[in-house]
């Protein structure tokens, strides 16, 4: 410790000098420990109003974890995890297929998104539909976005 010209004790460290005078505390992070033999599968799923997933207004959102057991705030996590496993976590495969619904051509866009991790790999998925009827028809009433 050093006494400055005003009689106040001060400690100057290299990190303080490097960060422009702001004192910082550095902590050594403990190595991550595996809690499970399963690769993580944890997602946040949303349905939002708007064209752009970054600016759309979220109307509904749920969490879904699939390993080692199906859980989360999703109303049917077991069915949703089973569907995702069937398409190997490829959300675009859930959103394809012909619609058997007759929908109006009203433009009221709906965006569905999935963000998180599927079997240890990052997931970022979004797709926009012209309206909620088109979304329901395109999804063929799958369990993943049925919330």
JSON list of C-alpha atoms in Angstrom, two decimals, residues 33-42 66-70 117-121:
[
{"chain": "A", "resi": 33, "resn": "UNK", "atom": "CA", "xyz": [-18.01, -31.27, -14.25]},
{"chain": "A", "resi": 34, "resn": "UNK", "atom": "CA", "xyz": [-20.24, -33.58, -16.22]},
{"chain": "A", "resi": 35, "resn": "UNK", "atom": "CA", "xyz": [-23.54, -34.02, -14.41]},
{"chain": "A", "resi": 36, "resn": "UNK", "atom": "CA", "xyz": [-24.90, -36.55, -16.86]},
{"chain": "A", "resi": 37, "resn": "UNK", "atom": "CA", "xyz": [-23.85, -38.97, -19.54]},
{"chain": "A", "resi": 38, "resn": "UNK", "atom": "CA", "xyz": [-26.40, -37.37, -21.88]},
{"chain": "A", "resi": 39, "resn": "UNK", "atom": "CA", "xyz": [-25.62, -34.47, -24.18]},
{"chain": "A", "resi": 40, "resn": "UNK", "atom": "CA", "xyz": [-27.73, -31.47, -23.13]},
{"chain": "A", "resi": 41, "resn": "UNK", "atom": "CA", "xyz": [-30.98, -30.73, -24.92]},
{"chain": "A", "resi": 42, "resn": "UNK", "atom": "CA", "xyz": [-32.57, -27.58, -23.54]},
{"chain": "A", "resi": 66, "resn": "UNK", "atom": "CA", "xyz": [-35.16, -33.66, -23.47]},
{"chain": "A", "resi": 67, "resn": "UNK", "atom": "CA", "xyz": [-32.18, -35.34, -21.81]},
{"chain": "A", "resi": 68, "resn": "UNK", "atom": "CA", "xyz": [-32.03, -37.36, -19.70]},
{"chain": "A", "resi": 69, "resn": "UNK", "atom": "CA", "xyz": [-35.82, -37.01, -19.28]},
{"chain": "A", "resi": 70, "resn": "UNK", "atom": "CA", "xyz": [-38.43, -34.87, -21.01]},
{"chain": "A", "resi": 117, "resn": "UNK", "atom": "CA", "xyz": [-29.07, -26.68, -27.41]},
{"chain": "A", "resi": 118, "resn": "UNK", "atom": "CA", "xyz": [-30.09, -29.97, -29.03]},
{"chain": "A", "resi": 119, "resn": "UNK", "atom": "CA", "xyz": [-27.91, -32.96, -28.15]},
{"chain": "A", "resi": 120, "resn": "UNK", "atom": "CA", "xyz": [-25.01, -30.68, -27.28]},
{"chain": "A", "resi": 121, "resn": "UNK", "atom": "CA", "xyz": [-25.21, -28.54, -30.44]}
]
